PDB file of C-alpha atoms in Angstrom:
ATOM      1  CA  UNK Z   1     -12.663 -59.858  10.761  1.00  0.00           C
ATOM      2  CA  UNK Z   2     -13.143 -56.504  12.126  1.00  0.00           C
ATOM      3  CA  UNK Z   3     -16.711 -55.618  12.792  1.00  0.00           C
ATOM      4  CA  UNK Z   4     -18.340 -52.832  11.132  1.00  0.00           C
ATOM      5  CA  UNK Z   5     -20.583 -51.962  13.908  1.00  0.00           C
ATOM      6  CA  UNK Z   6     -18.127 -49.362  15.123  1.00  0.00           C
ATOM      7  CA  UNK Z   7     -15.943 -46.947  13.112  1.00  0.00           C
ATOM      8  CA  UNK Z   8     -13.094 -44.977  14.645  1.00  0.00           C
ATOM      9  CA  UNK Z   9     -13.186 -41.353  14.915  1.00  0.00           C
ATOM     10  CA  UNK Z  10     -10.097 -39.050  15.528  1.00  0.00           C
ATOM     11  CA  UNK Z  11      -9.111 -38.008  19.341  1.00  0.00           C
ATOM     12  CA  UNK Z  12      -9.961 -41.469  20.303  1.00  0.00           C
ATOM     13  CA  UNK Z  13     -14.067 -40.950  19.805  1.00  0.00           C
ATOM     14  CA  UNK Z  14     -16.136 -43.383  18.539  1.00  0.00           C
ATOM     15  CA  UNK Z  15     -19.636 -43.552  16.615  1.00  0.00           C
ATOM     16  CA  UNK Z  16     -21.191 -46.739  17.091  1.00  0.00           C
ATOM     17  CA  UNK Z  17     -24.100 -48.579  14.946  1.00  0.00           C
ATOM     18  CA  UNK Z  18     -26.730 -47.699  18.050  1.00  0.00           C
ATOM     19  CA  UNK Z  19     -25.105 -44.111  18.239  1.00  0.00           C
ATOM     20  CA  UNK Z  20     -28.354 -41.653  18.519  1.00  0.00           C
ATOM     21  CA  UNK Z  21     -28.328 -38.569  16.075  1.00  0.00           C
ATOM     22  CA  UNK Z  22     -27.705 -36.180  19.098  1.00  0.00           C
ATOM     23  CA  UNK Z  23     -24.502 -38.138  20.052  1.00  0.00           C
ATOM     24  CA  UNK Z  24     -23.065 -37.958  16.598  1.00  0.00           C
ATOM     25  CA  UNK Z  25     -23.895 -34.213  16.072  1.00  0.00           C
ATOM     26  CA  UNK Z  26     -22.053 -33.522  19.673  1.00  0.00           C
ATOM     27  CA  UNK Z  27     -19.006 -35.895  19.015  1.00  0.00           C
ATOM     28  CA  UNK Z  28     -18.454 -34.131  15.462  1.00  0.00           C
ATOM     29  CA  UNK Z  29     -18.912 -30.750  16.902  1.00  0.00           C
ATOM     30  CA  UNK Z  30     -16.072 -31.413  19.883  1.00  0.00           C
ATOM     31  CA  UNK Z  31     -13.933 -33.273  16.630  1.00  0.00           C
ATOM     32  CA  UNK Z  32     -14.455 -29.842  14.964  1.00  0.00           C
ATOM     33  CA  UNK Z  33     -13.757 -27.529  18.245  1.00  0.00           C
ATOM     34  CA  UNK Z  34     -10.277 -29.568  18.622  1.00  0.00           C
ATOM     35  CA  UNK Z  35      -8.923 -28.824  15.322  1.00  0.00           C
ATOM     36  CA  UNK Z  36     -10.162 -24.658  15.897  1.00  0.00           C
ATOM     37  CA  UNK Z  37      -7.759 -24.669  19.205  1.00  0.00           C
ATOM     38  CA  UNK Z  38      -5.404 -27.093  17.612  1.00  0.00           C
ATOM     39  CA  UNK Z  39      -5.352 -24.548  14.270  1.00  0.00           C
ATOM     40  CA  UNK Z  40      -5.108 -21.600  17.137  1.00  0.00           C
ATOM     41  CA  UNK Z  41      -1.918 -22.728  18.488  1.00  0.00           C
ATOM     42  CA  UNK Z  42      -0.233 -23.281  15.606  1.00  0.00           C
ATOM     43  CA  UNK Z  43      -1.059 -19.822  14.471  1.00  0.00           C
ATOM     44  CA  UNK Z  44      -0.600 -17.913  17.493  1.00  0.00           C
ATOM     45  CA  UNK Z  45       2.152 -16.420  17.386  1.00  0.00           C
ATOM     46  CA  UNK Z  46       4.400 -16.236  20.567  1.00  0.00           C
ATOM     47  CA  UNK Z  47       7.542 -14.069  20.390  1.00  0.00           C
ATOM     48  CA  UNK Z  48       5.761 -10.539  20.944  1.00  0.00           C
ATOM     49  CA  UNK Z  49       7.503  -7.411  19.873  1.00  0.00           C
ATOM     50  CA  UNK Z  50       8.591  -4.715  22.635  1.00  0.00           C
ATOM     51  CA  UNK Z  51       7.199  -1.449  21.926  1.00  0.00           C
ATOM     52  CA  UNK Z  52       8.892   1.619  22.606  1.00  0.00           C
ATOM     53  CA  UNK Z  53       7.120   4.838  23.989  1.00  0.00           C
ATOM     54  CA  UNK Z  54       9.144   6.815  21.112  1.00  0.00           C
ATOM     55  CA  UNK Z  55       6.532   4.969  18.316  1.00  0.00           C
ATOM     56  CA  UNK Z  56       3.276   6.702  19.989  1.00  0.00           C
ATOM     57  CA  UNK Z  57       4.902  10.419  19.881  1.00  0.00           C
ATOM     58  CA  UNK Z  58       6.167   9.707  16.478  1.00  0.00           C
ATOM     59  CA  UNK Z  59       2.430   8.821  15.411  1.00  0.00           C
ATOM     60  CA  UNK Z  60       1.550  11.702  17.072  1.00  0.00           C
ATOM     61  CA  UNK Z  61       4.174  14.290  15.372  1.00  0.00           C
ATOM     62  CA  UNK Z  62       2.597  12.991  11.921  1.00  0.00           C
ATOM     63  CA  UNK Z  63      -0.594  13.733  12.429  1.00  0.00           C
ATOM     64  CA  UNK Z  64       0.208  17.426  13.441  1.00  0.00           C
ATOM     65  CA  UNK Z  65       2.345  17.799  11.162  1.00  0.00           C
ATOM     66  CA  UNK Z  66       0.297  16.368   8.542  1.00  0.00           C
ATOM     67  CA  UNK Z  67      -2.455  18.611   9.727  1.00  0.00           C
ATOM     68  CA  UNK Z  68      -1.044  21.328   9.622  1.00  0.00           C
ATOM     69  CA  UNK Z  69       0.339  21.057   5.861  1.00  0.00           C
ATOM     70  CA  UNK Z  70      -2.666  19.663   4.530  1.00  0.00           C
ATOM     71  CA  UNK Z  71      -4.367  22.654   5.564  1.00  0.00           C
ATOM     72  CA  UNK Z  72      -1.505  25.122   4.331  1.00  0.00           C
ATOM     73  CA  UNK Z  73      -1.977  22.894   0.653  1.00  0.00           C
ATOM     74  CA  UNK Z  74      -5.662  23.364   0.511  1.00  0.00           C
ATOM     75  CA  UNK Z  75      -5.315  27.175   0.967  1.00  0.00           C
ATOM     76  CA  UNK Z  76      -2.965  27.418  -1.820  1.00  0.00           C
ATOM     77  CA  UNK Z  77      -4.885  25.091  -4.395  1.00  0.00           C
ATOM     78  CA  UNK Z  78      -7.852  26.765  -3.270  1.00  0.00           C
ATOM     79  CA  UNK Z  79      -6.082  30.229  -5.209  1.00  0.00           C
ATOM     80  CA  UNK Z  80      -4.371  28.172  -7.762  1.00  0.00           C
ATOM     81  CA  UNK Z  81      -5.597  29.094 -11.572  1.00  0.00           C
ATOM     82  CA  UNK Z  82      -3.412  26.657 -13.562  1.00  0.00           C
ATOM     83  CA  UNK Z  83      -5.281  23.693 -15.415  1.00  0.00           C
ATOM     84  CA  UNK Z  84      -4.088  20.218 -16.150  1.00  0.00           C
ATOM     85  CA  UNK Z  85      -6.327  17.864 -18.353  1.00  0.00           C
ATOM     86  CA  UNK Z  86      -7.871  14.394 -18.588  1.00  0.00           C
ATOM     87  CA  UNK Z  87      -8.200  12.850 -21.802  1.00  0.00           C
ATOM     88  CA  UNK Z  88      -9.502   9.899 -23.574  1.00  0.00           C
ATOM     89  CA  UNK Z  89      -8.526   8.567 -26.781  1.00  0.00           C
ATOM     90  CA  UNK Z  90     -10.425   6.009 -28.336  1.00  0.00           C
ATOM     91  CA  UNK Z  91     -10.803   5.126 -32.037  1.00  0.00           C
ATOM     92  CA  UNK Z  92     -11.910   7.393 -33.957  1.00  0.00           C
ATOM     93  CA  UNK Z  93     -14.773   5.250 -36.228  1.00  0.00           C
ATOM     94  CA  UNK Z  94     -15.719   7.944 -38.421  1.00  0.00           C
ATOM     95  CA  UNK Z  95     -11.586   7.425 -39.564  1.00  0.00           C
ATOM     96  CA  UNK Z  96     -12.074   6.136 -43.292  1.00  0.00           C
ATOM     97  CA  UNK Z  97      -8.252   4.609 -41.862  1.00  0.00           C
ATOM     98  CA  UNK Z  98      -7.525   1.490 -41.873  1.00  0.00           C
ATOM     99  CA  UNK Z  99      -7.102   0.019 -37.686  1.00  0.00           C
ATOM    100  CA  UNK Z 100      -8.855   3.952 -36.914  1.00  0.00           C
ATOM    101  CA  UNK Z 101      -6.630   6.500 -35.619  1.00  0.00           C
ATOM    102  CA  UNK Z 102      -7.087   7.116 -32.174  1.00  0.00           C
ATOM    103  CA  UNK Z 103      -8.872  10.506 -31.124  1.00  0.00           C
ATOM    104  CA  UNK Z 104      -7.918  12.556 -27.856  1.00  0.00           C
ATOM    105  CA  UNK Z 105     -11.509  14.356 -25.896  1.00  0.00           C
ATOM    106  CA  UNK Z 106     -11.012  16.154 -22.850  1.00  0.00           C
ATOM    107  CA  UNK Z 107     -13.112  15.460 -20.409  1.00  0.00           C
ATOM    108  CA  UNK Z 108     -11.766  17.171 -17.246  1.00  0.00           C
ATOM    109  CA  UNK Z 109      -9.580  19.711 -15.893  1.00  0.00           C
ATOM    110  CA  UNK Z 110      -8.328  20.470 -12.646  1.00  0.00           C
ATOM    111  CA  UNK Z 111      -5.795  22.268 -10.570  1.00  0.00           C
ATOM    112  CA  UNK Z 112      -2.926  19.338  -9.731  1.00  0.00           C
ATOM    113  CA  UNK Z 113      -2.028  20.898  -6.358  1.00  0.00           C
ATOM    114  CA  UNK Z 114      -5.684  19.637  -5.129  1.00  0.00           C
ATOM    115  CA  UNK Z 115      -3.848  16.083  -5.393  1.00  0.00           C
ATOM    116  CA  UNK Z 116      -1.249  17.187  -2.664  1.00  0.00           C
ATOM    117  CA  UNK Z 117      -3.672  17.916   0.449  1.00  0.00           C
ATOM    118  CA  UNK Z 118      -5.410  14.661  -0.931  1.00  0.00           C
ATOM    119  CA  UNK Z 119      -2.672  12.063  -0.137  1.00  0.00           C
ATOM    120  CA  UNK Z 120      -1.214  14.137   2.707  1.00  0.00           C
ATOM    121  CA  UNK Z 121      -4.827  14.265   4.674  1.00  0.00           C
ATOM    122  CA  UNK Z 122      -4.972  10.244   4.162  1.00  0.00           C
ATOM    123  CA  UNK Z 123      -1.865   9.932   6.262  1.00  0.00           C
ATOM    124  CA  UNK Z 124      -3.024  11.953   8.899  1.00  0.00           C
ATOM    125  CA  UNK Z 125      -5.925  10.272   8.977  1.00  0.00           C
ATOM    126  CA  UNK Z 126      -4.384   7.308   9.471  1.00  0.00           C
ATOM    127  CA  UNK Z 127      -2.030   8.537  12.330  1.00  0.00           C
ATOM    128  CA  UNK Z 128      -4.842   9.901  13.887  1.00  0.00           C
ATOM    129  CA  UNK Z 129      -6.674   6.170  13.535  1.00  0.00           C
ATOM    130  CA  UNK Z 130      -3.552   4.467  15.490  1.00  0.00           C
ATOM    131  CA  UNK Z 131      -3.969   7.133  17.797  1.00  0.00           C
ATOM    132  CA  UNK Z 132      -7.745   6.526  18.151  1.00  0.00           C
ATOM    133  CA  UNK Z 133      -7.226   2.743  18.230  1.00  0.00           C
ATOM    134  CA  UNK Z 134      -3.824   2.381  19.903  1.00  0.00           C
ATOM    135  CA  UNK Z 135      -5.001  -0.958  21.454  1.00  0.00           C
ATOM    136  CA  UNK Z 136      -5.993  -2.259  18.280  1.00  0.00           C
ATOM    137  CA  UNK Z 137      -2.296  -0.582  16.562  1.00  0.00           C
ATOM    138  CA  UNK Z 138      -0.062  -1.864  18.951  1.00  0.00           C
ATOM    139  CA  UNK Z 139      -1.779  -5.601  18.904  1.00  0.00           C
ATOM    140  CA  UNK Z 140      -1.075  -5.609  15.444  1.00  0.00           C
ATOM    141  CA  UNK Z 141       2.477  -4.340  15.810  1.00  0.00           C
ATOM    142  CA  UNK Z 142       3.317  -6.810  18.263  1.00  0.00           C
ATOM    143  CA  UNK Z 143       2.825  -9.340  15.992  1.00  0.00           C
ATOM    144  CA  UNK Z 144       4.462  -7.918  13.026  1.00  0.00           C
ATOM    145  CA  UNK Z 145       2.225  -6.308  11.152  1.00  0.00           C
ATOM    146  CA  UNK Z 146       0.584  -3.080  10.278  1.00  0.00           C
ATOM    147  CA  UNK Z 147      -2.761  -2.955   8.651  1.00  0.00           C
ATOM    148  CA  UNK Z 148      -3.152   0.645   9.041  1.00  0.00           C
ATOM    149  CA  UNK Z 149      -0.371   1.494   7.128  1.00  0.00           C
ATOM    150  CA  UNK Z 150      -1.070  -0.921   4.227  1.00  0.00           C
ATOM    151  CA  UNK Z 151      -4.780   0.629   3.969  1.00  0.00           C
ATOM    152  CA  UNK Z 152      -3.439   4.031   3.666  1.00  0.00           C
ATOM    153  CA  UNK Z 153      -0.621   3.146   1.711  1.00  0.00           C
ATOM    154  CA  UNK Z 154      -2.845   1.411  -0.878  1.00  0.00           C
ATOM    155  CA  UNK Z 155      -4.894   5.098  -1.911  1.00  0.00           C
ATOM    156  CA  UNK Z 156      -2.342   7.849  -0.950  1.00  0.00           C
ATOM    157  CA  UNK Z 157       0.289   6.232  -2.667  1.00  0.00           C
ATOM    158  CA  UNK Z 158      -1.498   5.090  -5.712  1.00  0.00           C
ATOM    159  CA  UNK Z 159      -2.905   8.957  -5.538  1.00  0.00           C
ATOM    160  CA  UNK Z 160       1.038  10.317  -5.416  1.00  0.00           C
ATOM    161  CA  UNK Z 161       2.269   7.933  -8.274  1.00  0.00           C
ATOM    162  CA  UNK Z 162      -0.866   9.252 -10.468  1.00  0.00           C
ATOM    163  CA  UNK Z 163       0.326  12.952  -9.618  1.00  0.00           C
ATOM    164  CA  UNK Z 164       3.702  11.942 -11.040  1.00  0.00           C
ATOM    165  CA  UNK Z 165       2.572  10.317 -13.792  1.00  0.00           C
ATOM    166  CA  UNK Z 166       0.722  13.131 -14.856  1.00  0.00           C
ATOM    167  CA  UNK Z 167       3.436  15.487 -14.235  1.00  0.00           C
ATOM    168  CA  UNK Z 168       5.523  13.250 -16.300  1.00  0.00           C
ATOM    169  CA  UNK Z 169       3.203  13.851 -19.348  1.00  0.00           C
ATOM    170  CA  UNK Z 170       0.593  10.758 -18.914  1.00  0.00           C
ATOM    171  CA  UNK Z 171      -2.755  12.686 -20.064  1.00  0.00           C
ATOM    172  CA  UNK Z 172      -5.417   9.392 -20.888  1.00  0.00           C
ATOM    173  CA  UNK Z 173      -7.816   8.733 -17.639  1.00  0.00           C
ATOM    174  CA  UNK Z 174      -7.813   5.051 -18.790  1.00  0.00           C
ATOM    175  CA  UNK Z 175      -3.373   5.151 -18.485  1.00  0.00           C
ATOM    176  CA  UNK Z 176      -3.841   7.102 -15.564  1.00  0.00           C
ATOM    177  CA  UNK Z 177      -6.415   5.013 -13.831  1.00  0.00           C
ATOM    178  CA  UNK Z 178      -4.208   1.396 -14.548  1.00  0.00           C
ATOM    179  CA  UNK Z 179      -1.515   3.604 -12.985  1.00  0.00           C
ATOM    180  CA  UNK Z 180      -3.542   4.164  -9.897  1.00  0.00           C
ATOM    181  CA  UNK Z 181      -4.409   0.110 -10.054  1.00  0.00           C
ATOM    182  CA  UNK Z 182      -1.047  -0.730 -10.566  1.00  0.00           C
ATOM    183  CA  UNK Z 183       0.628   1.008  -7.565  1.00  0.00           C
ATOM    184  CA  UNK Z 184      -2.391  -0.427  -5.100  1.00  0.00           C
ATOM    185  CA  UNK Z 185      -1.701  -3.736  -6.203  1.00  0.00           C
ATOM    186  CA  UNK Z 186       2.457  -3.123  -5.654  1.00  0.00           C
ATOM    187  CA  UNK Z 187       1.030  -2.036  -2.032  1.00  0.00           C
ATOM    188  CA  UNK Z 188      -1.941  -5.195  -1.345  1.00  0.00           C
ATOM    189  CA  UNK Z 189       1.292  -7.672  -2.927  1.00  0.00           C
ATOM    190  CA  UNK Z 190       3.100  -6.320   0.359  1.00  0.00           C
ATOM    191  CA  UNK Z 191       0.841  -6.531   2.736  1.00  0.00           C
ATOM    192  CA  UNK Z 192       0.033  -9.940   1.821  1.00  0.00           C
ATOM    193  CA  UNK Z 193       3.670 -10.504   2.288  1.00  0.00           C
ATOM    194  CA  UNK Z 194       3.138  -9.222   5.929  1.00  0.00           C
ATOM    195  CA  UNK Z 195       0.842 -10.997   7.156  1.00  0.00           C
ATOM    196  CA  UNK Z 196       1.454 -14.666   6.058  1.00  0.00           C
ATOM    197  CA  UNK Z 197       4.800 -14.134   7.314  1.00  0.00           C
ATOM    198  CA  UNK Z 198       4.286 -12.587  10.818  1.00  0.00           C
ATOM    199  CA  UNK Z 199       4.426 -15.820  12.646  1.00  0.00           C
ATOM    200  CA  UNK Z 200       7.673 -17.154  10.646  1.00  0.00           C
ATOM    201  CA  UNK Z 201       9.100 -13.615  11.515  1.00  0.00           C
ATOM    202  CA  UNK Z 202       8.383 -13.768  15.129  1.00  0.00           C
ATOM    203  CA  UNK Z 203       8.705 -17.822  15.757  1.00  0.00           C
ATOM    204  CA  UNK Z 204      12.249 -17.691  13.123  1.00  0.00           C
ATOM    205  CA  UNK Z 205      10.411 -20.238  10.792  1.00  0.00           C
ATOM    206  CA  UNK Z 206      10.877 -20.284   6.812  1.00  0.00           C
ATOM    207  CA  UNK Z 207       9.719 -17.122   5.299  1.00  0.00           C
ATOM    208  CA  UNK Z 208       7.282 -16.826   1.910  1.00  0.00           C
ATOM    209  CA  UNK Z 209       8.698 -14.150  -0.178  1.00  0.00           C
ATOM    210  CA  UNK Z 210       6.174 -14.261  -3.582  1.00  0.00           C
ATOM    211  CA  UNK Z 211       3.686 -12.037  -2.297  1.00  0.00           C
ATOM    212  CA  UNK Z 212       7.148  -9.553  -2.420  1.00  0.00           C
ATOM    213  CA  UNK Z 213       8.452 -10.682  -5.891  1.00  0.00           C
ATOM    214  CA  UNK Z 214       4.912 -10.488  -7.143  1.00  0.00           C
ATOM    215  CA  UNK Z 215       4.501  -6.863  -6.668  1.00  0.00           C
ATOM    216  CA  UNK Z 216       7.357  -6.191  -8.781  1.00  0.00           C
ATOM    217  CA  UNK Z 217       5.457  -6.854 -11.590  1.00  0.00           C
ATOM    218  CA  UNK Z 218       2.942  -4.073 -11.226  1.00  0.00           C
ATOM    219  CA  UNK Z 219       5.644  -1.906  -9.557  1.00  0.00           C
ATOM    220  CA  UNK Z 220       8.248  -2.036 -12.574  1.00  0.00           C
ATOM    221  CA  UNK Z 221       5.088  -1.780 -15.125  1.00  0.00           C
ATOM    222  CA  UNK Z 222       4.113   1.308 -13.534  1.00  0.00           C
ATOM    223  CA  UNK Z 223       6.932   3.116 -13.227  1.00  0.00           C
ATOM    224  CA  UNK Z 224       8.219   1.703 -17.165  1.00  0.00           C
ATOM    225  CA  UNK Z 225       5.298   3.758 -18.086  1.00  0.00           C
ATOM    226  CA  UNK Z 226       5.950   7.075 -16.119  1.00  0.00           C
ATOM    227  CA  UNK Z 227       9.910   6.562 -17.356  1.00  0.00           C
ATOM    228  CA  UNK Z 228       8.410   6.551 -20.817  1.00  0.00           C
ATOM    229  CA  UNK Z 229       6.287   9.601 -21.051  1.00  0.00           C
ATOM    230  CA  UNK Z 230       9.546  11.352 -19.124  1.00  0.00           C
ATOM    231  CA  UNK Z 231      11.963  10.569 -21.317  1.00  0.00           C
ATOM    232  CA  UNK Z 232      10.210  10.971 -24.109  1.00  0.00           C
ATOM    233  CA  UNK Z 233       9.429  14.811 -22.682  1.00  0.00           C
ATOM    234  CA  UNK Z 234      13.167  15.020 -21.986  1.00  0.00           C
ATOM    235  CA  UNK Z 235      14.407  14.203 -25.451  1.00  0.00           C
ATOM    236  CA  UNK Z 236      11.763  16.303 -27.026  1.00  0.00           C
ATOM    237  CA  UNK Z 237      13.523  19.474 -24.684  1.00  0.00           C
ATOM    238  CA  UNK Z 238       9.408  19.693 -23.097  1.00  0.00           C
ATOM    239  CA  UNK Z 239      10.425  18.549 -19.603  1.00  0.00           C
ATOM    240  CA  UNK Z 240      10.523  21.414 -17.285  1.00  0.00           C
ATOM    241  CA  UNK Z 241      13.069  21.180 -13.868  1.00  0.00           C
ATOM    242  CA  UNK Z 242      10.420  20.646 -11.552  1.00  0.00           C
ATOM    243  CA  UNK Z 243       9.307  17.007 -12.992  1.00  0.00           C
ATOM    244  CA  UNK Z 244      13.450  15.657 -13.336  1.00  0.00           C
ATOM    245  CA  UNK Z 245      13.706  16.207  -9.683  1.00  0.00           C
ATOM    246  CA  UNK Z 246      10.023  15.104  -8.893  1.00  0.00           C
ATOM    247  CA  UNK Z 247      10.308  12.096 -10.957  1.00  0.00           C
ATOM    248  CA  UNK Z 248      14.159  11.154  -9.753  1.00  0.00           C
ATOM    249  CA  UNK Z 249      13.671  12.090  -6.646  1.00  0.00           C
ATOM    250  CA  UNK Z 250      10.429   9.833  -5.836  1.00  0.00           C
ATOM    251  CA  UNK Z 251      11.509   6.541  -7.941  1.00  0.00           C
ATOM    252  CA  UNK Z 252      14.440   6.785  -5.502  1.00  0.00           C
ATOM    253  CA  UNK Z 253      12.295   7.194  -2.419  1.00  0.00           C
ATOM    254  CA  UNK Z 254       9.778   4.358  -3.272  1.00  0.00           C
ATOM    255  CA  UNK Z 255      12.220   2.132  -3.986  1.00  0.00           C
ATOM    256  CA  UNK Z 256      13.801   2.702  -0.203  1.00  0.00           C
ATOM    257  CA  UNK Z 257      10.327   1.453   0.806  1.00  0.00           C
ATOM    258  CA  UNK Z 258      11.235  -1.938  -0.865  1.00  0.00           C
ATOM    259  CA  UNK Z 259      15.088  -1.687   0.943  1.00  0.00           C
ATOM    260  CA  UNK Z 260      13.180  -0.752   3.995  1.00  0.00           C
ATOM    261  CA  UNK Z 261      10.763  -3.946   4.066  1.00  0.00           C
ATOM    262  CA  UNK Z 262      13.494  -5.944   2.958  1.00  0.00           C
ATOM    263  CA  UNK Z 263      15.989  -5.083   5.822  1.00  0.00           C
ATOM    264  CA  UNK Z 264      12.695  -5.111   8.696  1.00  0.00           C
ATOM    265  CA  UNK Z 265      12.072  -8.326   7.397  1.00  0.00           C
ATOM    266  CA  UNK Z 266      15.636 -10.070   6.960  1.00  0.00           C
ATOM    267  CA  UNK Z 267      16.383  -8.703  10.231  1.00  0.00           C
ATOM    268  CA  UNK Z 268      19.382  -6.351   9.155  1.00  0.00           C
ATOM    269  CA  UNK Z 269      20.264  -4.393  12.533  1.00  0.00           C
ATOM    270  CA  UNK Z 270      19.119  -1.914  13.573  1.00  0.00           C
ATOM    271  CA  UNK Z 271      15.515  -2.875  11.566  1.00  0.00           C
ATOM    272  CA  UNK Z 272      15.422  -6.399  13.498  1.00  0.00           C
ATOM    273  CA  UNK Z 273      13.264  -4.886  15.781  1.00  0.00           C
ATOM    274  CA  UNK Z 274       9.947  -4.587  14.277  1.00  0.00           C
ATOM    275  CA  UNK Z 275       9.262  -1.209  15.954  1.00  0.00           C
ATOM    276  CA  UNK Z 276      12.844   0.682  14.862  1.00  0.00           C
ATOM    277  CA  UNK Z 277      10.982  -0.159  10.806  1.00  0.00           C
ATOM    278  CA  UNK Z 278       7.735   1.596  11.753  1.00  0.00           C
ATOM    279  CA  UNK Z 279       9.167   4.422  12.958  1.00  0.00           C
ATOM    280  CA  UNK Z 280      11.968   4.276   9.863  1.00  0.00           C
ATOM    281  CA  UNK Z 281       8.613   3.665   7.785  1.00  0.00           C
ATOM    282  CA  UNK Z 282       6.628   6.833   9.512  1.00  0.00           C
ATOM    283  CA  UNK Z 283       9.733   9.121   8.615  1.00  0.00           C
ATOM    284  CA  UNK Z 284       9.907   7.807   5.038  1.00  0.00           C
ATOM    285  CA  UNK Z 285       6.303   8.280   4.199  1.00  0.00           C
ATOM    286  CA  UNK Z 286       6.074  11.494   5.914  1.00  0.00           C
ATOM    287  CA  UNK Z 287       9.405  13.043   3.686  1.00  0.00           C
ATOM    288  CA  UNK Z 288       7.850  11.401   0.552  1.00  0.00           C
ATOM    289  CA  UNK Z 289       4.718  12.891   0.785  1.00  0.00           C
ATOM    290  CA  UNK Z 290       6.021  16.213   2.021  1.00  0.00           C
ATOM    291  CA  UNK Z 291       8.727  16.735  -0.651  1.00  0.00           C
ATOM    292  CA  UNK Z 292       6.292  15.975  -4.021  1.00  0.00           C
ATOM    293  CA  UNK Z 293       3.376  18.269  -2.505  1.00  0.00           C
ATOM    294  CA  UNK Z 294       5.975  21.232  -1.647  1.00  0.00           C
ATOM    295  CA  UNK Z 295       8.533  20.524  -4.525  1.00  0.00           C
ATOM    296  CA  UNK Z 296       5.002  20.273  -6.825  1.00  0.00           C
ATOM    297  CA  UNK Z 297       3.778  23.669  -5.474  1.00  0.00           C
ATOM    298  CA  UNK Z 298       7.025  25.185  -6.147  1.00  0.00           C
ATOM    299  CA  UNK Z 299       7.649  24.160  -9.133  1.00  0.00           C
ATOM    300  CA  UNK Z 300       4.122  25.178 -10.573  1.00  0.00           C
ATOM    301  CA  UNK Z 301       4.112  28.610  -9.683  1.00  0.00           C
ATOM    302  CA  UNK Z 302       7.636  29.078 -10.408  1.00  0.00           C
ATOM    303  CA  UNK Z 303       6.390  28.455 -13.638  1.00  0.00           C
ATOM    304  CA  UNK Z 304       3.833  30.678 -13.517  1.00  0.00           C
ATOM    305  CA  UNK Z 305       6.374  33.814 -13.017  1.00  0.00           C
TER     306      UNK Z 305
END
C-alpha cells in the first residue's frame, strides 16, 4: 500500500511528511517559475517579420503630411460661421399623450469642420509616436501586430463615422454618441483579432476569426443607422451632393479596411508580408481621412455661395 508520507509533485519534486515550510514554499515557487518559461515558449513567437526601410519614410510622410493639413483645417474652421446642432429628445412628460411624444432641446452647436483637424491631428500623432518609439513599433510589427494603429484607429475613426453620421442627418447626442461607441468597438473587435492571432500567423497554426465576425455586429448597426437617416434625406429631395459622395464614398473605403485585414491576414500576395499591409494600411487611412475633411470643407462652403 503506497505510503502517504510522500506525495508527488510535478517536474519530478517531492514534498515529504518532514518537509520544513521553507522547502515547500521554494519547491512551489521553482513548480510555478517552470510553467512561466514553459507558458513563454509556447507563446513566443518565432517566425519574425522582415522590415523594410520603405515603412519608416512612409510613417514619416504621414506625419508631415498630416501636419501640415491639420493645420491648413484649423485655419479654415477657425473662419467658418456655419452651425450644426446637438439635440436631445426625451419624453416629453408634460404630454397629456398616451407613451409621451418625444421632445427635441438643443443643447449645442458647433462648426463641423472643427471635426476634420480633430481626427486628422490623431493620426499624426500617432505617426509621430512610431517615430518616437520606433523600437517599441517595429517589435510589435515583427510579430504581427500594431497597437498604435488600433489606439488611434479606435477615436479618429469613431470621430470620422460621427462626422458622417451627422452629415447624413443624425441630430440626437445620445444616437450620435452609440455611433461613436459602436465604431470603437468595430475597431477594439479587430485588434483583439490581432493579437490572439499573431503567433498562429507567424508559426502557420489555426487562426481564431470571432473577434473579426464579432465586429460586424456593431459595424453593420452603425452604418444601418447612418444608411437610414440618408436615405430617408434622399427620398425626402433634403440630401445635398456633398453627403451622397461623402457617405458612398467612405462606406466603400471602410469596408476596404475589412478586405485589407482580411487579405494581410489570409496571406493573399502581395499582403503576406506583414509589412506590404501596414504600409497598404498607412495609405488607406491617410486617403480616408484626407478625402472626408477636404470633400467636407468643400462641400460646406460650396453651399454657402
Amino acid at each position: 500500500m503506497p505510503s502517504n508520507s510522500c506525495v508527488e509533485r510535478p517536474r519530478g519534486t517531492t514534498i515529504g511528511a518532514g518537509s520544513s515550510e521553507e522547502d515547500v514554499i521554494v519547491i512551489r515557487t521553482t513548480e510555478i517559475k517552470l510553467k512561466e518559461a514553459e507558458f513563454r515558449m509556447m507563446s513566443e513567437i518565432r517566425n519574425l517579420n522582415k522590415l523594410p526601410s520603405s515603412l519608416h519614410l512612409a510613417s514619416t510622410l504621414a506625419f508631415v503630411f498630416q501636419l501640415v493639413q491639420g493645420a491648413a483645417l484649423i485655419i479654415v474652421a477657425m473662419n467658418s460661421r456655419n452651425k450644426w446642432y446637438w439635440y436631445t429628445s426625451f419624453p416629453n412628460n408634460e404630454d397629456e399623450q398616451p407613451g409621451h411624444q418625444p421632445e427635441s432641446i438643443e443643447i449645442a452647436s458647433f462648426a463641423i469642420e472643427w471635426l476634420s483637424p480633430a481626427f486628422i491631428f490623431m493620426s499624426a500623432l500617432e505617426h509621430l509616436s512610431t517615430l518616437i518609439f520606433r523600437e517599441n513599433y517595429e517589435w510589435y510589427l515583427k510579430r504581427s501586430q500594431n497597437p498604435f494603429r488600433w489606439f488611434e484607429y479606435t477615436f479618429s475613426c469613431s470621430l470620422m463615422r460621427v462626422m458622417i453620421a451627422q452629415l447624413a442627418g443624425v441630430t440626437d447626442i445620445h444616437l450620435l454618441f452609440s455611433i461613436f461607441v459602436m465604431a470603437s468597438l468595430t475597431i477594439q473587435c479587430g485588434a483583439t483579432c490581432e493579437s490572439v492571432n499573431a503567433k498562429a500567423r507567424a508559426d502557420g497554426l489555426e487562426m481564431h476569426w470571432r473577434p473579426f465576425f464579432t465586429a460586424w455586429i456593431s459595424q453593420i448597426a452603425c452604418w444601418g443607422i447612418i444608411f437610414s437617416y440618408f436615405i430617408n434625406g434622399v427620398r425626402t429631395g433634403g440630401m445635398p451632393p456633398l453627403v451622397w459622395v461623402i457617405v458612398i464614398l467612405l462606406f466603400f473605403l471602410d469596408s476596404t479596411f475589412a478586405i485589407l485585414f482580411s487579405l494581410q491576414w489570409l496571406k493573399i500576395p502581395p499582403f503576406d508580408d506583414y509589412a506590404t499591409g501596414e504600409i497598404a494600411f498607412i495609405v488607406l487611412s491617410f486617403t480616408a481621412k484626407t478625402l472626408l475633411a477636404w470633400i467636407t470643407v468643400g462641400g460646406v462652403y460650396y453651399d454657402k455661395t
